[in-house]
Amino acid sequence: MLYERLAKPLLFRVDPEKAHHLVIDGMRRAAETPGGLTLLKSLYGTPRDEALSLEVAGMSFPSPVGLAAGLDKNAEAVPGFSSVGFGFMEVGTVTPVSQPGNEQPRLFRLPSDQALINRMGFNNKGAEDMAGRLASLKERPVPIGVNIGKNKITPNEEAHLDYERCIRVLYPYADFFIVNISSPNTPDLRRLQHGDELRTLLSAVRAELKHQAGEGASKPVFVKIAPDLDDGELEETVDAIESSGVSGLIATNTTLSREGLTHRNRGEAGGLSGRPLTGRSTEIVRRVYSQTAGRLPIVGSGGIFTPEDAYAKIRAGASLVEIYTAMIYKGPEINRQLHAGLKRLMQTDGFTHIAQAVGADHR
């Protein structure tokens, strides 16, 4: 366990955001070093297994386990992360214009809770910078999703313009897009999840995707929702998302809840991710799948640390799953654990392919 025994103790002595940059720089340098990607694959890669490979929203995924947005905000380490066993990855959240984000410190570990709190505020180098990085990639072993958001200074009534601009700049380089309307760290952003504001935004996003596609089929787009919606809000939001014609939904983003936390950093403002979110995010997946009768592909995200966590989200209705906080606490070794465990769990249930497990709790 190279990461947990050697790298993690060193990284956890450093400020969390500095440690974050060290990881990104390390992954980037590994890709630039001759033999570096081969070494990463030998240490952490997972061989393709047809039983875990699947198609979702017209895209082929070598496995259902992906990297959530927020770790590689500027697409600086795509080759590195693509080499450590992920079946897909998100980059971003990216905004049309670069912005510094919120004041530091803005990222906090809660080790006793296996959690993180962040109030980063969409700090990123902007859409043009990301487009240049993605354009320079020599190969794409896994699908790359670009998570897009609005700049902090953009009022909600003009938010659709920011999302449209991100799509225009990045359309040639993304395999799919994710509309982030659920981060708690950009003022008023979560209001875009509701009613007419959501319908207006998704209509604009769909129109821009269609425009960029020309005569061809437009690239898939998913919508990422918050775990803090009440039952009525969730039902309304899911109805609007499904009726908009988007490709799918990601459940969920970080939470504002602090229920059950023990660590001294529990009082920090921002979005909470990690183990405390496991149950709630799975319940959201279950409700979305039930409401849509499985018609809307779901990506389950939130508190996945073990194969059982991932499999619970798949049985609840997720076609794909994502991790982030577990990468911080367990390192890239987690991907081999998740893949082996998923294979074991689905075989125990008598399934020969992971797609057969999707939504199994509803049958």
mmCIF file of C-alpha atoms in Angstrom:
data_model
loop_
_atom_site.group_PDB
_atom_site.id
_atom_site.type_symbol
_atom_site.label_atom_id
_atom_site.label_comp_id
_atom_site.label_asym_id
_atom_site.label_seq_id
_atom_site.Cartn_x
_atom_site.Cartn_y
_atom_site.Cartn_z
ATOM 1 C CA MET A 1 0.000 0.000 0.000
ATOM 2 C CA LEU A 2 2.483 2.544 -1.307
ATOM 3 C CA TYR A 3 0.189 5.549 -0.943
ATOM 4 C CA GLU A 4 -1.196 4.883 2.532
ATOM 5 C CA ARG A 5 2.158 3.902 4.019
ATOM 6 C CA LEU A 6 4.463 6.433 2.371
ATOM 7 C CA ALA A 7 2.780 9.225 0.423
ATOM 8 C CA LYS A 8 -0.269 9.889 2.607
ATOM 9 C CA PRO A 9 1.637 10.470 5.891
ATOM 10 C CA LEU A 10 3.788 13.051 4.104
ATOM 11 C CA LEU A 11 0.922 14.742 2.282
ATOM 12 C CA PHE A 12 -1.196 14.949 5.433
ATOM 13 C CA ARG A 13 1.548 16.973 7.143
ATOM 14 C CA VAL A 14 1.105 19.642 4.478
ATOM 15 C CA ASP A 15 -1.692 22.178 4.093
ATOM 16 C CA PRO A 16 -4.507 20.391 2.191
ATOM 17 C CA GLU A 17 -4.482 22.745 -0.774
ATOM 18 C CA LYS A 18 -0.698 22.570 -1.086
ATOM 19 C CA ALA A 19 -0.936 18.784 -0.960
ATOM 20 C CA HIS A 20 -3.550 18.952 -3.698
ATOM 21 C CA HIS A 21 -1.157 20.871 -5.947
ATOM 22 C CA LEU A 22 1.647 18.436 -5.174
ATOM 23 C CA VAL A 23 -0.516 15.550 -6.361
ATOM 24 C CA ILE A 24 -1.539 17.348 -9.560
ATOM 25 C CA ASP A 25 2.065 18.349 -10.280
ATOM 26 C CA GLY A 26 3.241 14.814 -9.581
ATOM 27 C CA MET A 27 0.712 13.319 -11.969
ATOM 28 C CA ARG A 28 1.566 15.884 -14.636
ATOM 29 C CA ARG A 29 5.315 15.275 -14.308
ATOM 30 C CA ALA A 30 4.801 11.520 -14.449
ATOM 31 C CA ALA A 31 3.134 11.925 -17.835
ATOM 32 C CA GLU A 32 6.000 14.099 -19.072
ATOM 33 C CA THR A 33 8.676 11.655 -17.935
ATOM 34 C CA PRO A 34 9.641 8.819 -20.315
ATOM 35 C CA GLY A 35 8.124 5.634 -18.974
ATOM 36 C CA GLY A 36 6.118 7.521 -16.364
ATOM 37 C CA LEU A 37 2.674 6.523 -17.601
ATOM 38 C CA THR A 38 3.800 2.930 -18.029
ATOM 39 C CA LEU A 39 4.920 2.915 -14.404
ATOM 40 C CA LEU A 40 1.596 4.370 -13.224
ATOM 41 C CA LYS A 41 -0.306 1.733 -15.175
ATOM 42 C CA SER A 42 1.812 -1.068 -13.736
ATOM 43 C CA LEU A 43 1.330 0.219 -10.179
ATOM 44 C CA TYR A 44 -2.317 1.230 -10.263
ATOM 45 C CA GLY A 45 -3.893 0.392 -13.616
ATOM 46 C CA THR A 46 -6.774 -2.041 -14.012
ATOM 47 C CA PRO A 47 -6.955 -4.378 -17.014
ATOM 48 C CA ARG A 48 -10.039 -3.983 -19.169
ATOM 49 C CA ASP A 49 -12.743 -6.422 -18.145
ATOM 50 C CA GLU A 50 -15.664 -6.833 -20.518
ATOM 51 C CA ALA A 51 -17.917 -7.693 -17.582
ATOM 52 C CA LEU A 52 -17.348 -4.165 -16.221
ATOM 53 C CA SER A 53 -17.300 -2.298 -19.540
ATOM 54 C CA LEU A 54 -20.526 -0.603 -20.544
ATOM 55 C CA GLU A 55 -22.184 1.996 -22.731
ATOM 56 C CA VAL A 56 -23.979 4.975 -21.235
ATOM 57 C CA ALA A 57 -25.483 7.891 -23.173
ATOM 58 C CA GLY A 58 -23.859 6.637 -26.355
ATOM 59 C CA MET A 59 -20.366 6.539 -24.849
ATOM 60 C CA SER A 60 -18.179 3.510 -24.143
ATOM 61 C CA PHE A 61 -16.689 3.246 -20.668
ATOM 62 C CA PRO A 62 -13.971 0.667 -19.882
ATOM 63 C CA SER A 63 -15.275 0.554 -16.318
ATOM 64 C CA PRO A 64 -18.067 2.191 -14.298
ATOM 65 C CA VAL A 65 -15.665 3.897 -11.839
ATOM 66 C CA GLY A 66 -14.656 7.479 -12.621
ATOM 67 C CA LEU A 67 -12.907 10.467 -11.061
ATOM 68 C CA ALA A 68 -15.252 13.248 -9.952
ATOM 69 C CA ALA A 69 -14.720 16.914 -10.759
ATOM 70 C CA GLY A 70 -12.671 19.097 -8.449
ATOM 71 C CA LEU A 71 -9.402 17.189 -8.336
ATOM 72 C CA ASP A 72 -8.075 18.157 -11.770
ATOM 73 C CA LYS A 73 -9.654 21.583 -12.069
ATOM 74 C CA ASN A 74 -7.634 22.742 -15.074
ATOM 75 C CA ALA A 75 -7.107 19.456 -16.971
ATOM 76 C CA GLU A 76 -3.421 19.522 -16.038
ATOM 77 C CA ALA A 77 -3.033 15.820 -15.238
ATOM 78 C CA VAL A 78 -5.434 13.987 -17.556
ATOM 79 C CA PRO A 79 -2.900 11.421 -18.862
ATOM 80 C CA GLY A 80 -1.809 10.582 -15.324
ATOM 81 C CA PHE A 81 -5.303 10.093 -13.905
ATOM 82 C CA SER A 82 -6.322 8.181 -17.031
ATOM 83 C CA SER A 83 -3.558 5.676 -16.241
ATOM 84 C CA VAL A 84 -4.530 4.669 -12.704
ATOM 85 C CA GLY A 85 -7.623 2.591 -13.335
ATOM 86 C CA PHE A 86 -10.418 5.091 -13.920
ATOM 87 C CA GLY A 87 -13.042 4.328 -16.540
ATOM 88 C CA PHE A 88 -13.670 8.040 -17.115
ATOM 89 C CA MET A 89 -12.838 11.351 -15.482
ATOM 90 C CA GLU A 90 -14.216 14.838 -15.042
ATOM 91 C CA VAL A 91 -12.121 17.979 -15.268
ATOM 92 C CA GLY A 92 -13.165 21.353 -13.832
ATOM 93 C CA THR A 93 -15.300 22.983 -12.681
ATOM 94 C CA VAL A 94 -14.237 25.493 -15.334
ATOM 95 C CA THR A 95 -15.725 28.943 -15.878
ATOM 96 C CA PRO A 96 -15.555 31.140 -18.991
ATOM 97 C CA VAL A 97 -13.028 33.515 -17.420
ATOM 98 C CA SER A 98 -10.304 32.557 -14.957
ATOM 99 C CA GLN A 99 -10.990 33.402 -11.335
ATOM 100 C CA PRO A 100 -9.037 32.990 -8.086
ATOM 101 C CA GLY A 101 -11.846 31.477 -6.043
ATOM 102 C CA ASN A 102 -12.449 32.188 -2.380
ATOM 103 C CA GLU A 103 -9.875 33.274 0.172
ATOM 104 C CA GLN A 104 -7.549 30.701 1.695
ATOM 105 C CA PRO A 105 -7.656 28.552 3.731
ATOM 106 C CA ARG A 106 -10.534 26.939 1.872
ATOM 107 C CA LEU A 107 -9.910 23.196 2.021
ATOM 108 C CA PHE A 108 -10.050 21.187 5.265
ATOM 109 C CA ARG A 109 -9.512 17.552 6.168
ATOM 110 C CA LEU A 110 -11.669 15.739 8.712
ATOM 111 C CA PRO A 111 -9.756 12.454 9.138
ATOM 112 C CA SER A 112 -11.886 11.075 11.964
ATOM 113 C CA ASP A 113 -14.919 11.462 9.695
ATOM 114 C CA GLN A 114 -13.139 10.411 6.468
ATOM 115 C CA ALA A 115 -14.340 13.674 4.966
ATOM 116 C CA LEU A 116 -13.315 16.971 3.418
ATOM 117 C CA ILE A 117 -14.847 20.427 3.566
ATOM 118 C CA ASN A 118 -14.091 22.799 0.724
ATOM 119 C CA ARG A 119 -15.129 26.315 -0.140
ATOM 120 C CA MET A 120 -12.854 26.680 -3.156
ATOM 121 C CA GLY A 121 -15.291 28.779 -5.190
ATOM 122 C CA PHE A 122 -14.556 27.504 -8.714
ATOM 123 C CA ASN A 123 -10.907 28.583 -8.719
ATOM 124 C CA ASN A 124 -9.655 27.831 -12.232
ATOM 125 C CA LYS A 125 -7.656 29.178 -15.174
ATOM 126 C CA GLY A 126 -10.620 29.589 -17.496
ATOM 127 C CA ALA A 127 -12.121 27.835 -20.489
ATOM 128 C CA GLU A 128 -9.533 28.957 -23.041
ATOM 129 C CA ASP A 129 -6.672 27.601 -20.937
ATOM 130 C CA MET A 130 -8.419 24.252 -20.492
ATOM 131 C CA ALA A 131 -9.188 24.048 -24.203
ATOM 132 C CA GLY A 132 -5.499 24.401 -24.981
ATOM 133 C CA ARG A 133 -4.578 21.629 -22.552
ATOM 134 C CA LEU A 134 -7.194 19.215 -23.851
ATOM 135 C CA ALA A 135 -6.282 20.010 -27.453
ATOM 136 C CA SER A 136 -2.686 18.977 -26.747
ATOM 137 C CA LEU A 137 -3.583 15.464 -25.552
ATOM 138 C CA LYS A 138 -2.037 12.786 -27.749
ATOM 139 C CA GLU A 139 -4.523 10.100 -26.759
ATOM 140 C CA ARG A 140 -7.693 9.633 -24.713
ATOM 141 C CA PRO A 141 -7.826 6.214 -23.122
ATOM 142 C CA VAL A 142 -11.016 7.100 -21.214
ATOM 143 C CA PRO A 143 -13.914 9.527 -21.810
ATOM 144 C CA ILE A 144 -13.302 13.024 -20.472
ATOM 145 C CA GLY A 145 -16.179 15.056 -19.097
ATOM 146 C CA VAL A 146 -15.851 18.829 -18.763
ATOM 147 C CA ASN A 147 -17.663 20.197 -15.726
ATOM 148 C CA ILE A 148 -18.826 23.762 -16.441
ATOM 149 C CA GLY A 149 -20.032 26.567 -14.182
ATOM 150 C CA LYS A 150 -20.637 30.284 -14.065
ATOM 151 C CA ASN A 151 -18.263 32.990 -12.904
ATOM 152 C CA LYS A 152 -18.909 34.381 -9.445
ATOM 153 C CA ILE A 153 -19.679 37.885 -10.722
ATOM 154 C CA THR A 154 -22.234 36.662 -13.265
ATOM 155 C CA PRO A 155 -25.810 37.211 -12.039
ATOM 156 C CA ASN A 156 -28.157 34.233 -12.227
ATOM 157 C CA GLU A 157 -30.290 35.845 -14.932
ATOM 158 C CA GLU A 158 -27.203 35.808 -17.178
ATOM 159 C CA ALA A 159 -25.846 32.436 -16.029
ATOM 160 C CA HIS A 160 -26.873 30.701 -19.251
ATOM 161 C CA LEU A 161 -24.441 32.924 -21.155
ATOM 162 C CA ASP A 162 -21.521 31.568 -19.114
ATOM 163 C CA TYR A 163 -22.522 27.952 -19.687
ATOM 164 C CA GLU A 164 -22.981 28.615 -23.401
ATOM 165 C CA ARG A 165 -19.560 30.215 -23.635
ATOM 166 C CA CYS A 166 -17.885 27.271 -21.916
ATOM 167 C CA ILE A 167 -19.553 24.906 -24.372
ATOM 168 C CA ARG A 168 -18.494 26.996 -27.389
ATOM 169 C CA VAL A 169 -14.851 27.097 -26.296
ATOM 170 C CA LEU A 170 -14.566 23.488 -25.134
ATOM 171 C CA TYR A 171 -16.943 21.616 -27.431
ATOM 172 C CA PRO A 172 -14.224 20.184 -29.725
ATOM 173 C CA TYR A 173 -12.271 18.782 -26.776
ATOM 174 C CA ALA A 174 -14.874 17.310 -24.397
ATOM 175 C CA ASP A 175 -16.383 13.861 -24.724
ATOM 176 C CA PHE A 176 -19.303 15.031 -22.608
ATOM 177 C CA PHE A 177 -20.307 17.990 -20.436
ATOM 178 C CA ILE A 178 -21.557 18.350 -16.879
ATOM 179 C CA VAL A 179 -23.653 21.365 -15.878
ATOM 180 C CA ASN A 180 -22.717 22.256 -12.311
ATOM 181 C CA ILE A 181 -25.600 24.070 -10.644
ATOM 182 C CA SER A 182 -25.130 22.542 -7.199
ATOM 183 C CA SER A 183 -21.875 23.771 -5.683
ATOM 184 C CA PRO A 184 -22.584 25.542 -2.377
ATOM 185 C CA ASN A 185 -19.542 27.797 -2.771
ATOM 186 C CA THR A 186 -20.721 30.172 -5.505
ATOM 187 C CA PRO A 187 -23.391 32.634 -4.264
ATOM 188 C CA ASP A 188 -26.931 31.821 -5.477
ATOM 189 C CA LEU A 189 -25.734 29.019 -7.784
ATOM 190 C CA ARG A 190 -28.011 26.411 -6.211
ATOM 191 C CA ARG A 191 -31.053 28.544 -7.035
ATOM 192 C CA LEU A 192 -30.506 27.463 -10.641
ATOM 193 C CA GLN A 193 -31.701 23.974 -9.644
ATOM 194 C CA HIS A 194 -35.303 25.100 -9.375
ATOM 195 C CA GLY A 195 -38.274 25.918 -11.579
ATOM 196 C CA ASP A 196 -38.100 28.291 -14.491
ATOM 197 C CA GLU A 197 -34.432 29.157 -13.884
ATOM 198 C CA LEU A 198 -33.442 25.528 -14.369
ATOM 199 C CA ARG A 199 -35.622 25.104 -17.463
ATOM 200 C CA THR A 200 -34.230 28.279 -19.036
ATOM 201 C CA LEU A 201 -30.653 27.237 -18.342
ATOM 202 C CA LEU A 202 -31.008 23.693 -19.675
ATOM 203 C CA SER A 203 -32.848 24.906 -22.755
ATOM 204 C CA ALA A 204 -29.957 27.266 -23.506
ATOM 205 C CA VAL A 205 -27.384 24.532 -22.875
ATOM 206 C CA ARG A 206 -29.167 22.081 -25.162
ATOM 207 C CA ALA A 207 -29.516 24.707 -27.896
ATOM 208 C CA GLU A 208 -25.815 25.563 -27.752
ATOM 209 C CA LEU A 209 -24.811 21.898 -27.868
ATOM 210 C CA LYS A 210 -27.037 21.378 -30.899
ATOM 211 C CA HIS A 211 -25.571 24.467 -32.572
ATOM 212 C CA GLN A 212 -22.018 23.264 -32.002
ATOM 213 C CA ALA A 213 -22.849 19.788 -33.296
ATOM 214 C CA GLY A 214 -24.132 21.119 -36.596
ATOM 215 C CA GLU A 215 -25.696 18.304 -38.595
ATOM 216 C CA GLY A 216 -24.387 15.588 -36.256
ATOM 217 C CA ALA A 217 -25.597 14.334 -32.899
ATOM 218 C CA SER A 218 -24.691 16.687 -30.056
ATOM 219 C CA LYS A 219 -22.382 15.531 -27.289
ATOM 220 C CA PRO A 220 -23.937 14.195 -24.083
ATOM 221 C CA VAL A 221 -24.576 16.504 -21.148
ATOM 222 C CA PHE A 222 -25.305 15.606 -17.526
ATOM 223 C CA VAL A 223 -26.639 17.802 -14.723
ATOM 224 C CA LYS A 224 -25.102 17.621 -11.242
ATOM 225 C CA ILE A 225 -27.523 18.123 -8.356
ATOM 226 C CA ALA A 226 -27.148 18.766 -4.638
ATOM 227 C CA PRO A 227 -27.895 16.237 -1.897
ATOM 228 C CA ASP A 228 -29.690 18.863 0.193
ATOM 229 C CA LEU A 229 -32.883 19.067 -1.863
ATOM 230 C CA ASP A 230 -36.005 18.088 0.065
ATOM 231 C CA ASP A 231 -38.404 15.559 -1.432
ATOM 232 C CA GLY A 232 -40.535 18.129 -3.219
ATOM 233 C CA GLU A 233 -37.565 20.051 -4.574
ATOM 234 C CA LEU A 234 -35.918 16.858 -5.770
ATOM 235 C CA GLU A 235 -39.037 15.720 -7.610
ATOM 236 C CA GLU A 236 -39.434 19.110 -9.298
ATOM 237 C CA THR A 237 -35.760 19.289 -10.225
ATOM 238 C CA VAL A 238 -35.678 15.783 -11.672
ATOM 239 C CA ASP A 239 -38.841 16.447 -13.682
ATOM 240 C CA ALA A 240 -37.264 19.558 -15.192
ATOM 241 C CA ILE A 241 -34.009 17.746 -15.940
ATOM 242 C CA GLU A 242 -35.695 14.786 -17.597
ATOM 243 C CA SER A 243 -38.069 16.916 -19.655
ATOM 244 C CA SER A 244 -35.166 19.068 -20.864
ATOM 245 C CA GLY A 245 -33.766 16.193 -22.898
ATOM 246 C CA VAL A 246 -30.320 16.109 -21.279
ATOM 247 C CA SER A 247 -28.395 12.842 -21.271
ATOM 248 C CA GLY A 248 -28.294 12.115 -17.557
ATOM 249 C CA LEU A 249 -27.848 13.270 -13.991
ATOM 250 C CA ILE A 250 -25.055 13.158 -11.400
ATOM 251 C CA ALA A 251 -26.116 12.559 -7.809
ATOM 252 C CA THR A 252 -24.662 14.229 -5.894
ATOM 253 C CA ASN A 253 -22.479 17.247 -5.194
ATOM 254 C CA THR A 254 -21.224 18.142 -1.703
ATOM 255 C CA THR A 255 -23.566 18.773 1.219
ATOM 256 C CA LEU A 256 -24.074 21.593 3.689
ATOM 257 C CA SER A 257 -25.152 19.117 6.354
ATOM 258 C CA ARG A 258 -22.844 18.548 9.317
ATOM 259 C CA GLU A 259 -24.851 15.768 10.941
ATOM 260 C CA GLY A 260 -22.783 13.245 12.868
ATOM 261 C CA LEU A 261 -19.390 14.897 12.383
ATOM 262 C CA THR A 262 -16.803 14.666 15.159
ATOM 263 C CA HIS A 263 -13.713 16.441 13.854
ATOM 264 C CA ARG A 264 -12.865 19.955 15.015
ATOM 265 C CA ASN A 265 -13.072 21.252 11.429
ATOM 266 C CA ARG A 266 -16.780 20.415 11.253
ATOM 267 C CA GLY A 267 -17.666 24.077 11.778
ATOM 268 C CA GLU A 268 -15.872 25.273 8.647
ATOM 269 C CA ALA A 269 -18.099 26.714 5.939
ATOM 270 C CA GLY A 270 -18.299 24.966 2.586
ATOM 271 C CA GLY A 271 -19.367 21.725 0.985
ATOM 272 C CA LEU A 272 -18.784 18.446 2.803
ATOM 273 C CA SER A 273 -17.696 15.350 0.869
ATOM 274 C CA GLY A 274 -16.674 11.860 1.863
ATOM 275 C CA ARG A 275 -17.992 9.128 4.141
ATOM 276 C CA PRO A 276 -20.812 11.195 5.784
ATOM 277 C CA LEU A 277 -22.420 11.587 2.356
ATOM 278 C CA THR A 278 -22.544 7.870 1.502
ATOM 279 C CA GLY A 279 -26.100 7.138 2.574
ATOM 280 C CA ARG A 280 -27.723 10.362 1.417
ATOM 281 C CA SER A 281 -26.216 10.264 -2.075
ATOM 282 C CA THR A 282 -27.298 6.641 -2.502
ATOM 283 C CA GLU A 283 -30.822 7.548 -1.418
ATOM 284 C CA ILE A 284 -30.914 10.362 -3.998
ATOM 285 C CA VAL A 285 -29.819 7.889 -6.680
ATOM 286 C CA ARG A 286 -32.595 5.539 -5.585
ATOM 287 C CA ARG A 287 -35.256 8.256 -5.698
ATOM 288 C CA VAL A 288 -34.152 9.573 -9.091
ATOM 289 C CA TYR A 289 -34.163 6.084 -10.612
ATOM 290 C CA SER A 290 -37.606 5.370 -9.175
ATOM 291 C CA GLN A 291 -39.049 8.685 -10.343
ATOM 292 C CA THR A 292 -37.716 8.289 -13.880
ATOM 293 C CA ALA A 293 -38.297 4.509 -14.065
ATOM 294 C CA GLY A 294 -34.668 4.120 -15.062
ATOM 295 C CA ARG A 295 -35.038 6.243 -18.203
ATOM 296 C CA LEU A 296 -32.421 8.822 -17.155
ATOM 297 C CA PRO A 297 -28.845 7.540 -16.770
ATOM 298 C CA ILE A 298 -27.439 8.326 -13.317
ATOM 299 C CA VAL A 299 -23.867 8.787 -12.137
ATOM 300 C CA GLY A 300 -23.631 8.053 -8.412
ATOM 301 C CA SER A 301 -21.180 10.237 -6.517
ATOM 302 C CA GLY A 302 -20.644 10.762 -2.816
ATOM 303 C CA GLY A 303 -18.924 8.793 -0.075
ATOM 304 C CA ILE A 304 -17.687 5.817 -2.078
ATOM 305 C CA PHE A 305 -14.825 4.171 -0.176
ATOM 306 C CA THR A 306 -15.449 0.453 -0.665
ATOM 307 C CA PRO A 307 -16.771 -1.866 -3.376
ATOM 308 C CA GLU A 308 -19.930 -2.236 -1.282
ATOM 309 C CA ASP A 309 -20.465 1.539 -1.384
ATOM 310 C CA ALA A 310 -20.133 1.599 -5.168
ATOM 311 C CA TYR A 311 -22.279 -1.480 -5.661
ATOM 312 C CA ALA A 312 -25.042 -0.073 -3.457
ATOM 313 C CA LYS A 313 -25.280 2.953 -5.738
ATOM 314 C CA ILE A 314 -25.337 0.743 -8.822
ATOM 315 C CA ARG A 315 -28.096 -1.466 -7.417
ATOM 316 C CA ALA A 316 -29.968 1.716 -6.444
ATOM 317 C CA GLY A 317 -29.864 2.850 -10.077
ATOM 318 C CA ALA A 318 -26.478 4.332 -10.970
ATOM 319 C CA SER A 319 -24.959 3.208 -14.264
ATOM 320 C CA LEU A 320 -21.644 4.852 -13.364
ATOM 321 C CA VAL A 321 -20.036 5.964 -10.098
ATOM 322 C CA GLU A 322 -17.396 8.541 -9.170
ATOM 323 C CA ILE A 323 -14.884 8.983 -6.379
ATOM 324 C CA TYR A 324 -12.931 11.966 -5.069
ATOM 325 C CA THR A 325 -12.470 12.076 -1.301
ATOM 326 C CA ALA A 326 -11.544 8.387 -1.203
ATOM 327 C CA MET A 327 -8.629 9.181 -3.512
ATOM 328 C CA ILE A 328 -7.325 11.583 -0.869
ATOM 329 C CA TYR A 329 -7.637 9.084 1.959
ATOM 330 C CA LYS A 330 -6.875 5.808 0.191
ATOM 331 C CA GLY A 331 -4.896 6.802 -2.889
ATOM 332 C CA PRO A 332 -5.004 5.358 -6.415
ATOM 333 C CA GLU A 333 -4.826 1.804 -5.037
ATOM 334 C CA ILE A 334 -8.559 2.136 -4.441
ATOM 335 C CA ASN A 335 -9.377 1.548 -8.092
ATOM 336 C CA ARG A 336 -8.089 -2.027 -8.103
ATOM 337 C CA GLN A 337 -9.994 -2.665 -4.883
ATOM 338 C CA LEU A 338 -13.214 -1.258 -6.332
ATOM 339 C CA HIS A 339 -12.947 -3.186 -9.587
ATOM 340 C CA ALA A 340 -12.167 -6.512 -7.916
ATOM 341 C CA GLY A 341 -14.921 -5.969 -5.363
ATOM 342 C CA LEU A 342 -17.543 -5.019 -7.948
ATOM 343 C CA LYS A 343 -16.742 -8.138 -9.947
ATOM 344 C CA ARG A 344 -17.081 -10.273 -6.816
ATOM 345 C CA LEU A 345 -20.342 -8.664 -5.694
ATOM 346 C CA MET A 346 -22.081 -8.901 -9.042
ATOM 347 C CA GLN A 347 -21.053 -12.543 -9.435
ATOM 348 C CA THR A 348 -22.404 -13.275 -5.962
ATOM 349 C CA ASP A 349 -25.729 -11.875 -7.146
ATOM 350 C CA GLY A 350 -25.606 -14.074 -10.241
ATOM 351 C CA PHE A 351 -24.897 -11.267 -12.718
ATOM 352 C CA THR A 352 -22.513 -11.808 -15.622
ATOM 353 C CA HIS A 353 -22.301 -8.102 -16.533
ATOM 354 C CA ILE A 354 -22.360 -4.974 -14.384
ATOM 355 C CA ALA A 355 -25.218 -3.490 -16.407
ATOM 356 C CA GLN A 356 -27.462 -6.239 -15.058
ATOM 357 C CA ALA A 357 -26.953 -4.861 -11.542
ATOM 358 C CA VAL A 358 -28.059 -1.325 -12.429
ATOM 359 C CA GLY A 359 -31.333 -0.677 -10.606
ATOM 360 C CA ALA A 360 -31.516 -4.240 -9.285
ATOM 361 C CA ASP A 361 -33.002 -3.004 -5.991
ATOM 362 C CA HIS A 362 -36.100 -1.866 -7.880
ATOM 363 C CA ARG A 363 -36.849 -5.239 -9.446
#
